[in-house]
CSV table of C-alpha atoms in Angstrom, one decimal:
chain,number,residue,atom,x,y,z
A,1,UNK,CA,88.3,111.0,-133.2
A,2,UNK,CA,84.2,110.5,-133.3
A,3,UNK,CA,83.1,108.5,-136.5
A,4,UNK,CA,81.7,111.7,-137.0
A,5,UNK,CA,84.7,113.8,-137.2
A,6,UNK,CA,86.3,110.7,-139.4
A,7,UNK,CA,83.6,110.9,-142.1
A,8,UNK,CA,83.6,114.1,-142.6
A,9,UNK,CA,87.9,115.4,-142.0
A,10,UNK,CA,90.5,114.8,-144.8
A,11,UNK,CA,93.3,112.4,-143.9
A,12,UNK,CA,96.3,114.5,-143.6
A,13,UNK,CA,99.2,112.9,-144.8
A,14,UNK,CA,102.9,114.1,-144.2
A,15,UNK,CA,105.5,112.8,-146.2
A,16,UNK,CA,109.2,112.0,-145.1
A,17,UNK,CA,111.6,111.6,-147.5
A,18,UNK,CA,115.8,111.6,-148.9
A,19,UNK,CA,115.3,111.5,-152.5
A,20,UNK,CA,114.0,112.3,-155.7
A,21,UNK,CA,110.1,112.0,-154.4
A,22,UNK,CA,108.7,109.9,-157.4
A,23,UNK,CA,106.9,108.1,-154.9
A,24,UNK,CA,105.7,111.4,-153.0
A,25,UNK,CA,104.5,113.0,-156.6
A,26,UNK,CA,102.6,109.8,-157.2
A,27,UNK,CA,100.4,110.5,-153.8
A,28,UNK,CA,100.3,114.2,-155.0
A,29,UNK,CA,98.9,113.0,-158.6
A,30,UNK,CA,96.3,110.5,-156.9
A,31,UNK,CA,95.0,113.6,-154.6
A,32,UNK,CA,95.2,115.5,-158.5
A,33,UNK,CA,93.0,112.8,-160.1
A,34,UNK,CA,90.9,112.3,-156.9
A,35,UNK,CA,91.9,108.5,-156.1
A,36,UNK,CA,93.3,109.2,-153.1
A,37,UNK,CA,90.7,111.4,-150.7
A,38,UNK,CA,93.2,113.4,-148.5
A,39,UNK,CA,95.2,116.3,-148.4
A,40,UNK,CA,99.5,116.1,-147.9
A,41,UNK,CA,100.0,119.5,-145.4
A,42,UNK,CA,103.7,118.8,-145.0
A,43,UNK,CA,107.1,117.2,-147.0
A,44,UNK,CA,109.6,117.0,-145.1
A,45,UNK,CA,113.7,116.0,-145.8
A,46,UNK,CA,117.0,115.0,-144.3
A,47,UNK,CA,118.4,116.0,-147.7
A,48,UNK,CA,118.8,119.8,-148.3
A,49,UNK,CA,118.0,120.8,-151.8
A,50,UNK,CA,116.5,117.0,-152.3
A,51,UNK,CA,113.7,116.8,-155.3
A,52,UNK,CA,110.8,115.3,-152.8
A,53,UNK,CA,110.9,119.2,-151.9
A,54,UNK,CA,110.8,120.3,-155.0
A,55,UNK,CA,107.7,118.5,-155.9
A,56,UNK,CA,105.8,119.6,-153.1
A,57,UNK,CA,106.9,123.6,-153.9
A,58,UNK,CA,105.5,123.3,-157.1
A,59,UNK,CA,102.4,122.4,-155.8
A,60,UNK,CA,102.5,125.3,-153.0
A,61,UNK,CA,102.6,122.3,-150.4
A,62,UNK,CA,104.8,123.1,-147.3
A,63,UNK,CA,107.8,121.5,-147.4
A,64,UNK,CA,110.5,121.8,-145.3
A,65,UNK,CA,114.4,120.4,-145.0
A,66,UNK,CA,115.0,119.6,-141.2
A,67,UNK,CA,118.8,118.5,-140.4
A,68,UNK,CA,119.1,114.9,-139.0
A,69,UNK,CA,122.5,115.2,-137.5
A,70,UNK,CA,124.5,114.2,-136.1
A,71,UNK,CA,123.1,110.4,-137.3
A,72,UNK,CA,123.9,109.2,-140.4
A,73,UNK,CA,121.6,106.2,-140.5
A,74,UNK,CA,118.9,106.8,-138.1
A,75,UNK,CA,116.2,109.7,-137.2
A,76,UNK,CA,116.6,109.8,-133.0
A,77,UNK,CA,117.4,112.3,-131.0
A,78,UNK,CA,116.5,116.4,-131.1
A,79,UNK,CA,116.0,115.6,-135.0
A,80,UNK,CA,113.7,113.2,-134.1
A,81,UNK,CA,111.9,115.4,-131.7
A,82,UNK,CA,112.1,118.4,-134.2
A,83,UNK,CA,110.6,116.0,-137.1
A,84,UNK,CA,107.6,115.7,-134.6
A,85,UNK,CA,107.0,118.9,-133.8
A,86,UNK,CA,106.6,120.1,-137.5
A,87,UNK,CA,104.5,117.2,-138.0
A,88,UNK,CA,101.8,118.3,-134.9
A,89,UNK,CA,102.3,121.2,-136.2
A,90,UNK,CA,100.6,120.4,-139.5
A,91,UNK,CA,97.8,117.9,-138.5
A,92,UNK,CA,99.4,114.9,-139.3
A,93,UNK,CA,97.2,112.0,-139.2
A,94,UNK,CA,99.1,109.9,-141.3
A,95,UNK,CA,103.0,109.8,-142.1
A,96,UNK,CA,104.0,108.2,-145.5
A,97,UNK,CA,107.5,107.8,-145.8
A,98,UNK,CA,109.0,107.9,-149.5
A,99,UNK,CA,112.8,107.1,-149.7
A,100,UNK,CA,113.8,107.9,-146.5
A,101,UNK,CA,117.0,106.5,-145.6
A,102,UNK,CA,116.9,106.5,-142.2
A,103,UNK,CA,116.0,104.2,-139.7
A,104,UNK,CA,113.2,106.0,-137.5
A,105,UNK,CA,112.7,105.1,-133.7
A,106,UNK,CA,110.2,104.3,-131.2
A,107,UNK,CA,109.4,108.1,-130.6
A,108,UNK,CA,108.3,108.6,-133.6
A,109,UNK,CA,106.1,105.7,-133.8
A,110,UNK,CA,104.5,106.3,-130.2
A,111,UNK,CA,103.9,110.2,-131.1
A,112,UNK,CA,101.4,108.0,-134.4
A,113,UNK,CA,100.7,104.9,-133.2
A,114,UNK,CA,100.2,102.4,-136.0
A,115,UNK,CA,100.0,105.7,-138.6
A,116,UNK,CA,103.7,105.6,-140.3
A,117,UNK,CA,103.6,104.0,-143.3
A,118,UNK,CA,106.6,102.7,-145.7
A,119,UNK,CA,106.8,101.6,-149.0
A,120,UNK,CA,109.8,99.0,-150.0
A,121,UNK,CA,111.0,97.6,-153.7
A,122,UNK,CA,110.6,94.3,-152.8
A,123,UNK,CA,108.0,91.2,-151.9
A,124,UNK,CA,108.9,91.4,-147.9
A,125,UNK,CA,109.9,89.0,-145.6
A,126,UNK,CA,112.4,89.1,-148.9
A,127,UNK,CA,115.0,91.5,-149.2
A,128,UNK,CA,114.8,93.9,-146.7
A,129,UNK,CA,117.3,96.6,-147.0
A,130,UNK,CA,118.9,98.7,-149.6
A,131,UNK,CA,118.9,98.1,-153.3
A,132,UNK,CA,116.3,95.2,-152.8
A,133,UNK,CA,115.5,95.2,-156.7
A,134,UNK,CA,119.2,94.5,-157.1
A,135,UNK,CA,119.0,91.7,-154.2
A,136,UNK,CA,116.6,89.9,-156.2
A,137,UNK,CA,117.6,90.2,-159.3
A,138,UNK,CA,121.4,89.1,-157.6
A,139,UNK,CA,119.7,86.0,-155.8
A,140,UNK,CA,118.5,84.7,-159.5
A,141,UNK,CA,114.4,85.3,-158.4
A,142,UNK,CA,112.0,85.4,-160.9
A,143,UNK,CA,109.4,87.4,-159.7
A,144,UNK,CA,110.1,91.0,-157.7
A,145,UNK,CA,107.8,93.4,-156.2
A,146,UNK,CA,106.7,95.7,-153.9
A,147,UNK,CA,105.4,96.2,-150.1
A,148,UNK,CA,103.3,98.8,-148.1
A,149,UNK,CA,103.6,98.2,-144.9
A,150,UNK,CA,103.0,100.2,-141.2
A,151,UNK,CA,106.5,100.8,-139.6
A,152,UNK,CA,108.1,99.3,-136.3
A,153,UNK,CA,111.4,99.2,-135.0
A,154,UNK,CA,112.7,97.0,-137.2
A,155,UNK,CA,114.1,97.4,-140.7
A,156,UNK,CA,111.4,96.7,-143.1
A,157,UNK,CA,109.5,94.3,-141.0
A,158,UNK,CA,106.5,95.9,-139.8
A,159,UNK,CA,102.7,94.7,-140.5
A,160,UNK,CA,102.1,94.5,-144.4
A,161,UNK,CA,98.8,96.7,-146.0
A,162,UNK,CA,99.2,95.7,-150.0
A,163,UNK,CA,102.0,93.9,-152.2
A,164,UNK,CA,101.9,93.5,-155.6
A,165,UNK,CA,104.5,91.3,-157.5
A,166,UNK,CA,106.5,92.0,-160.6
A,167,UNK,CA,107.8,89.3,-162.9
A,168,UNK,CA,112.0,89.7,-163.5
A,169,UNK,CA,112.6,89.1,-167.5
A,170,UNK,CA,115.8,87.3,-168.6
A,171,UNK,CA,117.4,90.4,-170.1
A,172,UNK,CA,116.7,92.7,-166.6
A,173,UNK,CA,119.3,94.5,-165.0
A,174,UNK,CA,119.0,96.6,-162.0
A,175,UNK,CA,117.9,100.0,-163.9
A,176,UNK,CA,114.9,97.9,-165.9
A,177,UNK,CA,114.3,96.2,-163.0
A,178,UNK,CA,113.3,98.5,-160.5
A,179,UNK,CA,111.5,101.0,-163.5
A,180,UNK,CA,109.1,98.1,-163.7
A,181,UNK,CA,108.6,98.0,-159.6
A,182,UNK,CA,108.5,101.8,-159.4
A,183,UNK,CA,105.6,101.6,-161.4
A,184,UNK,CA,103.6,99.3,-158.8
A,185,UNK,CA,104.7,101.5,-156.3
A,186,UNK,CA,102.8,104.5,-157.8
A,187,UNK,CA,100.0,102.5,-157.9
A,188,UNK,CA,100.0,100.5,-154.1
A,189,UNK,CA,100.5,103.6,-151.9
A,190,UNK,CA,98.0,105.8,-152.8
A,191,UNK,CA,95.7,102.4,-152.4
A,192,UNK,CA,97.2,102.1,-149.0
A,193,UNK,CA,96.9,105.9,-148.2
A,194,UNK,CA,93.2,105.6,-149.1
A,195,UNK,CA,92.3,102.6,-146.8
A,196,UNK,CA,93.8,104.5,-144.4
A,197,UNK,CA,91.7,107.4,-145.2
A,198,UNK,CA,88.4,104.9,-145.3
A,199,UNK,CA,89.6,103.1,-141.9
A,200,UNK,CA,89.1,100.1,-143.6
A,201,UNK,CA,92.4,98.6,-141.8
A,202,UNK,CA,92.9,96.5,-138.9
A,203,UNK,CA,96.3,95.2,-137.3
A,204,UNK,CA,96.0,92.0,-135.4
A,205,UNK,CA,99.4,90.7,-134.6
A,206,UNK,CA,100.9,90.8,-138.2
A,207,UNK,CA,98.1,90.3,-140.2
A,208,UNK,CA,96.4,93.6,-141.6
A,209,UNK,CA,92.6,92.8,-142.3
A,210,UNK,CA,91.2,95.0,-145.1
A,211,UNK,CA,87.6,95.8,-144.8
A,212,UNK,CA,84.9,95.6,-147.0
A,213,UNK,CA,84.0,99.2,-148.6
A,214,UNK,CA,81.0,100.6,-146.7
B,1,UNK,CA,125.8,63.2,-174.2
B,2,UNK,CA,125.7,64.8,-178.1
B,3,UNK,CA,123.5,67.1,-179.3
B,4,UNK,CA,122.3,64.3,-181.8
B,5,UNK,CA,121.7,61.9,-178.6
B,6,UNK,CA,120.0,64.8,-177.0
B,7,UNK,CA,117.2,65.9,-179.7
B,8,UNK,CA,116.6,62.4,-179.6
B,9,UNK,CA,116.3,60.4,-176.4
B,10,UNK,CA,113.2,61.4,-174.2
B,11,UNK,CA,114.5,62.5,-170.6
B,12,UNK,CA,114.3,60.1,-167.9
B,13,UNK,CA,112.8,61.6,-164.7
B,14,UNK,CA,113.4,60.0,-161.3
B,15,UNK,CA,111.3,61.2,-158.5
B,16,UNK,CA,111.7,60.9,-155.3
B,17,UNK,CA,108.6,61.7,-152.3
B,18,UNK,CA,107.8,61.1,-148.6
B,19,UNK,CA,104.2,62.3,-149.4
B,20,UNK,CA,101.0,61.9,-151.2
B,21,UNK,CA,102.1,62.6,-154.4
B,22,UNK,CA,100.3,65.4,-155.9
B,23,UNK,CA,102.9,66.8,-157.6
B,24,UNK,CA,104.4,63.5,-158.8
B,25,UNK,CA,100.8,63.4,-160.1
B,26,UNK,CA,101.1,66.9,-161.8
B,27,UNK,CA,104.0,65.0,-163.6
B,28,UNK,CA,102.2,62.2,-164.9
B,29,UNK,CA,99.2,63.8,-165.9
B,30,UNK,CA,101.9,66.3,-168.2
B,31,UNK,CA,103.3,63.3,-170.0
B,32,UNK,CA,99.8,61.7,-170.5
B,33,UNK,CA,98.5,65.4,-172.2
B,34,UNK,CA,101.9,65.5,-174.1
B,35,UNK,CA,102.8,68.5,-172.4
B,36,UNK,CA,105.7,67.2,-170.5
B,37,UNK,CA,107.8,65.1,-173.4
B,38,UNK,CA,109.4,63.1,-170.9
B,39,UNK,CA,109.3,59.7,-169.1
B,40,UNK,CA,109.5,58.8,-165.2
B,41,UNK,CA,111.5,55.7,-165.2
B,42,UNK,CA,111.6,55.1,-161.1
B,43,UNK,CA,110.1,56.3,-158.1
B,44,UNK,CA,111.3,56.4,-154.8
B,45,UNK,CA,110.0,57.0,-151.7
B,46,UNK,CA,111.4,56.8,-147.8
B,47,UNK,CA,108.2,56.4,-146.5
B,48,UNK,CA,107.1,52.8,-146.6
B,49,UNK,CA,103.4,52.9,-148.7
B,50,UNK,CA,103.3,56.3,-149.1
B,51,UNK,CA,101.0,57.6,-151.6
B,52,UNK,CA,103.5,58.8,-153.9
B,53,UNK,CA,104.3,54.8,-154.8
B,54,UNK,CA,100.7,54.2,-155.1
B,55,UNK,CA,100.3,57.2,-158.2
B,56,UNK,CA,103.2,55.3,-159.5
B,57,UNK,CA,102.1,51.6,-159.4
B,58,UNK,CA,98.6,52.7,-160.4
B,59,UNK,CA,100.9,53.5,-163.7
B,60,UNK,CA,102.7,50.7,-163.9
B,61,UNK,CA,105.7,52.8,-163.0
B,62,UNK,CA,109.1,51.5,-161.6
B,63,UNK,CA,108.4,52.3,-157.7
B,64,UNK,CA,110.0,51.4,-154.7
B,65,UNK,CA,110.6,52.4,-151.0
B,66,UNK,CA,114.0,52.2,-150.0
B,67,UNK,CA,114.9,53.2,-146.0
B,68,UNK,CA,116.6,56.3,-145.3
B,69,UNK,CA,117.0,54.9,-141.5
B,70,UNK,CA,119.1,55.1,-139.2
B,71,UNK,CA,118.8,59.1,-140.4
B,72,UNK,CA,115.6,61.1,-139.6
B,73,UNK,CA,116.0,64.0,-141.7
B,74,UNK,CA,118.6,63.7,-144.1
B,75,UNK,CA,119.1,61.1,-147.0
B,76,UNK,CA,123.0,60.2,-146.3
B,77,UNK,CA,125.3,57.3,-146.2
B,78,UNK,CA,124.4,54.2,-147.4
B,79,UNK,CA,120.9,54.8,-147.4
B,80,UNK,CA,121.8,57.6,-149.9
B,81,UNK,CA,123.9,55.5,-151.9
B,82,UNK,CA,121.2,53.1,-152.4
B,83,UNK,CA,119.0,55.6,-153.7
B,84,UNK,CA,122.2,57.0,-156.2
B,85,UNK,CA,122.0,53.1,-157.2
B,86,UNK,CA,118.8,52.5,-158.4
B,87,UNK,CA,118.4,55.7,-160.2
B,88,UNK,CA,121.4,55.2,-162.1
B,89,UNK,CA,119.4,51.3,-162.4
B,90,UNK,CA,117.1,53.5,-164.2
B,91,UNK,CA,118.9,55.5,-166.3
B,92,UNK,CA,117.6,58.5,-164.7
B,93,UNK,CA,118.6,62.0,-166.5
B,94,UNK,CA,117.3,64.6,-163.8
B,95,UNK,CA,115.7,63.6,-160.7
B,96,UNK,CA,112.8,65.9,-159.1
B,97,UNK,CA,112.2,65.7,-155.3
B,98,UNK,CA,108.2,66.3,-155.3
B,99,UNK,CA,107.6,66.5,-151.4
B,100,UNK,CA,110.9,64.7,-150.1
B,101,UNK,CA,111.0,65.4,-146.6
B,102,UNK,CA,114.6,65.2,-146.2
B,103,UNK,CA,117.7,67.2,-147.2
B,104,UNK,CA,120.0,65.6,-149.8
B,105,UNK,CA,123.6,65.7,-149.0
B,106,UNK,CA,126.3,66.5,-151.7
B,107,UNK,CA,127.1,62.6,-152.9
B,108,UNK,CA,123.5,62.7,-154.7
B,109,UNK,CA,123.6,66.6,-156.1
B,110,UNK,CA,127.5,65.2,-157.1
B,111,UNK,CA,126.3,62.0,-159.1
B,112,UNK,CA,123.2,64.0,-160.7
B,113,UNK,CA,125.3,67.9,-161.3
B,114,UNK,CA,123.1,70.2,-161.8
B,115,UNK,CA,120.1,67.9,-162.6
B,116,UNK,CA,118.5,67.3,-158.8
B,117,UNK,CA,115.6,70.2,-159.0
B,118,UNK,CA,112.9,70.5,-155.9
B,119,UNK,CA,109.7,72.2,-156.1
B,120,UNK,CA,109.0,74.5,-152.8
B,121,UNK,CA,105.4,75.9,-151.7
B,122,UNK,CA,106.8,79.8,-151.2
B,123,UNK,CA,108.7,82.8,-153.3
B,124,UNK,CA,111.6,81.9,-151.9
B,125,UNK,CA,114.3,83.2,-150.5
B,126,UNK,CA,111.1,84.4,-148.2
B,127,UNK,CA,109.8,81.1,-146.0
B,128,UNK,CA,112.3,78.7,-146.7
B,129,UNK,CA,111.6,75.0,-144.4
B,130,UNK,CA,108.6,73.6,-143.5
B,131,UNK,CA,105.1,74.7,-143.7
B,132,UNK,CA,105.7,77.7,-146.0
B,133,UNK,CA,102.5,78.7,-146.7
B,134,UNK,CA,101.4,78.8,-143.2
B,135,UNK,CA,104.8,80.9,-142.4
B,136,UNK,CA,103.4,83.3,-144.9
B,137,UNK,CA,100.0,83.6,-143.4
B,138,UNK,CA,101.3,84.4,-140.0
B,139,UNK,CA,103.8,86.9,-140.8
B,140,UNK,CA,101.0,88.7,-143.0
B,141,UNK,CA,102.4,88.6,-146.6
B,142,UNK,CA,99.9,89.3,-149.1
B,143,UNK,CA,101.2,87.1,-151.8
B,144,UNK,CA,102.6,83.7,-151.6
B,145,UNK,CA,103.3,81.6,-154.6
B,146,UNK,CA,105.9,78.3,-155.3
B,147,UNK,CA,109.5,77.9,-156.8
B,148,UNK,CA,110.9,75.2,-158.8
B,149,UNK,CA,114.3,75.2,-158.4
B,150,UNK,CA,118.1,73.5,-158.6
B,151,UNK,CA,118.6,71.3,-155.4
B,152,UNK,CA,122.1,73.0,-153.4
B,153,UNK,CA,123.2,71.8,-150.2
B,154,UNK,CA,121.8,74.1,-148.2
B,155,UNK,CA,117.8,74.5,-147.3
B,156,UNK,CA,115.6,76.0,-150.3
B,157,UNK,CA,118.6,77.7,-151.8
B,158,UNK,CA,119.4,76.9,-155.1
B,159,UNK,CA,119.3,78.5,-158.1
B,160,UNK,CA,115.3,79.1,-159.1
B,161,UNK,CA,114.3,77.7,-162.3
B,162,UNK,CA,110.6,78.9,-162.2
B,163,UNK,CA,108.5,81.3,-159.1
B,164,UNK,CA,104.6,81.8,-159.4
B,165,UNK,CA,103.2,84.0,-157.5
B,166,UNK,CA,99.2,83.9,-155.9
B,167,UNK,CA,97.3,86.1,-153.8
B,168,UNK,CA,96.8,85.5,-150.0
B,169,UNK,CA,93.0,86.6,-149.3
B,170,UNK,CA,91.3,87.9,-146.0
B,171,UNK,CA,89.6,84.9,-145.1
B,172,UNK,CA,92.3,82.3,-145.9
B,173,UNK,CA,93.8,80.0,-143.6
B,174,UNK,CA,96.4,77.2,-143.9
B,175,UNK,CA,94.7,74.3,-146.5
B,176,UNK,CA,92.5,77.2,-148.4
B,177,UNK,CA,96.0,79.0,-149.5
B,178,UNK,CA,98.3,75.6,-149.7
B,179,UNK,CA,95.3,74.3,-152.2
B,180,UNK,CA,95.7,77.7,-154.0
B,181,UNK,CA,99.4,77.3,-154.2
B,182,UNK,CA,99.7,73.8,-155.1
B,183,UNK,CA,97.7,74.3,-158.4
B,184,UNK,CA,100.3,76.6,-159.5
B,185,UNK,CA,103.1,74.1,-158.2
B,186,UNK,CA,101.5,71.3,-160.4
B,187,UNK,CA,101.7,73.9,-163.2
B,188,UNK,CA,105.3,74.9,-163.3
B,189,UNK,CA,107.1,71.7,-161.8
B,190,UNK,CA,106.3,70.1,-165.6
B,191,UNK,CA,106.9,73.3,-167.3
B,192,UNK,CA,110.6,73.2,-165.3
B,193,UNK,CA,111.6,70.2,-166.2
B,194,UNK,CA,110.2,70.7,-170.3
B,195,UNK,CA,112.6,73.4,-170.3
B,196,UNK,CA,115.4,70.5,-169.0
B,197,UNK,CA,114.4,68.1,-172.0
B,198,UNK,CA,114.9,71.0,-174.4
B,199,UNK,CA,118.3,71.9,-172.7
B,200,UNK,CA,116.6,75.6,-172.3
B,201,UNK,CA,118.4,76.0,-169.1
B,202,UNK,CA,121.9,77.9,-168.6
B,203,UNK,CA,122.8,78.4,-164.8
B,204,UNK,CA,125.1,81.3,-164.6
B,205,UNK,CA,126.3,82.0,-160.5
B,206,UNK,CA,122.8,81.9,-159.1
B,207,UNK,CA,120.6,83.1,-162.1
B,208,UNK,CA,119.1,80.7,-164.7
B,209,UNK,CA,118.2,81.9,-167.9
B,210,UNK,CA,116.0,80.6,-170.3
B,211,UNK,CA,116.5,80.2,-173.8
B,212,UNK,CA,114.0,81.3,-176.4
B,213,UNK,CA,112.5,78.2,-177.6
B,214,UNK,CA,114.5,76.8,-181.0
């Protein structure tokens, strides 16, 4: 891509997700608003029926359940391939994924090379995993959070773009708890997405250096 | 102790250091403000004219160096009986290790239950051990912060008491964010051990809750 082409094309963003999408319907409400300069051309789920579809329909965006069997845990395989194609097949320049609950593998990441982004409910290197709000609140911490970060192989370790940190209130429990980091959430990927958008990002080793607005 | 004894004696801190002492500092200078209603009776340090004894003796505080030898990074045996010694000497109430560079074994956190609290330069449970802050800025994490918590016999895992959380920033490196951490470390290690002279503190499995001041 010439600078050329990059100043003047809309990031396309594909979404990936198992759930309910809350995190999928902020990115569509930040494109609404116009704090988030890009354009989502595909949602795609393992979940048939899941509401991350739903959102998108509503907004006449192309979505799309694609089976992941037979895994149960991981997207690899013919799945993985078929994930890809409808991806290329929709401009992806960027992949957000938004409560998927699958472990994705190298295929995916070599067919977008530092371009698959993740959101997690907690401050990483802390609580990877599932129910991370729970972790933490479980481990006795005091302050929770959330992570945007590029994806590699390994489960919720990859390079980190923007984490913002909750404080955890003496009469939390999981439900309160994770309402208060869903709400960061909202906020932090859209940021991401955007830097992306502005190529203001740059990976060296772990360390993601944020530049300057030009 | 009664609850009359209680509302009436001042707690009696014993600290123990390997270090320069900034934190014991940060506990000085919240007694001297009359922030910290409390009063350090001894300080010890393994580290023969460490700096930590110095911030003491400039107060005419109780300070000593007593060898942890033949042990390099544990306080054990006798050498750890000697320090239960003269802290019970000085009718110590709650002892806070403030840059202790060893690990305590179970006769001290036995002879002081529940009253042996650490301060540590990360959100744990992320970067637990040595060098926190510099863990943090090589893995990439975009916040770092410090925990006051209950000393356990295991590494950084007690029950936390206190977490505060501070941004890393692009152009950090190692002493830029330790200097940004340790202001909030000389911040909360006082306000922890305030919530111990009012008997705030209830520890419940691995959570502490705080009481709403009475």
């Amino acid at each position: 891509m010439t600078t050329e082409q990059q100043s003047n094309a809309v990031l396309k963003i594909g979404i990936i997700g198992s759930g309910k999408g809350s995190n999928a319907l902020s990115i569509f409400e930040a494109i609404d608003r116009g704090a988030l300069k890009a354009e989502v051309t595909i949602v795609l789920s393992d979940v048939e029926g899941a509401g991350i579809l739903n959102h998108a329909i509503q907004r006449d965006i192309p979505a799309r359940f694609i089976s992941a069997a037979p895994f149960m845990t991981k997207l690899d395989g013919e799945a993985q391939q078929d994930y890809i194609d409808v991806l290329r097949e929709h401009d992806v320049d960027v992949i957000a994924l938004a409560g998927f609950m699958r472990i994705v593998k190298p295929d995916l990441l070599a067919a977008f090379p530092n371009r698959v982004l993740n959101i997690h409910p907690a401050l990483l290197p802390a609580f990877p995993g599932m129910y991370s709000w729970k972790q933490a609140l479980d481990y006795g911490a005091k302050i929770a959070g959330c992570t945007v970060h590029f994806v590699d192989t390994g489960t919720d370790t990859g390079p980190i773009i923007i984490q913002r940190s909750v404080p955890i209130k003496e009469d939390d429990d999981a439900g309160t708890l994770h309402a208060r980091i869903q709400i960061q959430e909202h906020a932090i990927y859209p940021e991401a997405l955007q830097l992306i958008a502005d190529n203001r990002l740059r990976i060296e080793g772990r360390r993601v250096f944020i530049a300057s607005p030009s």
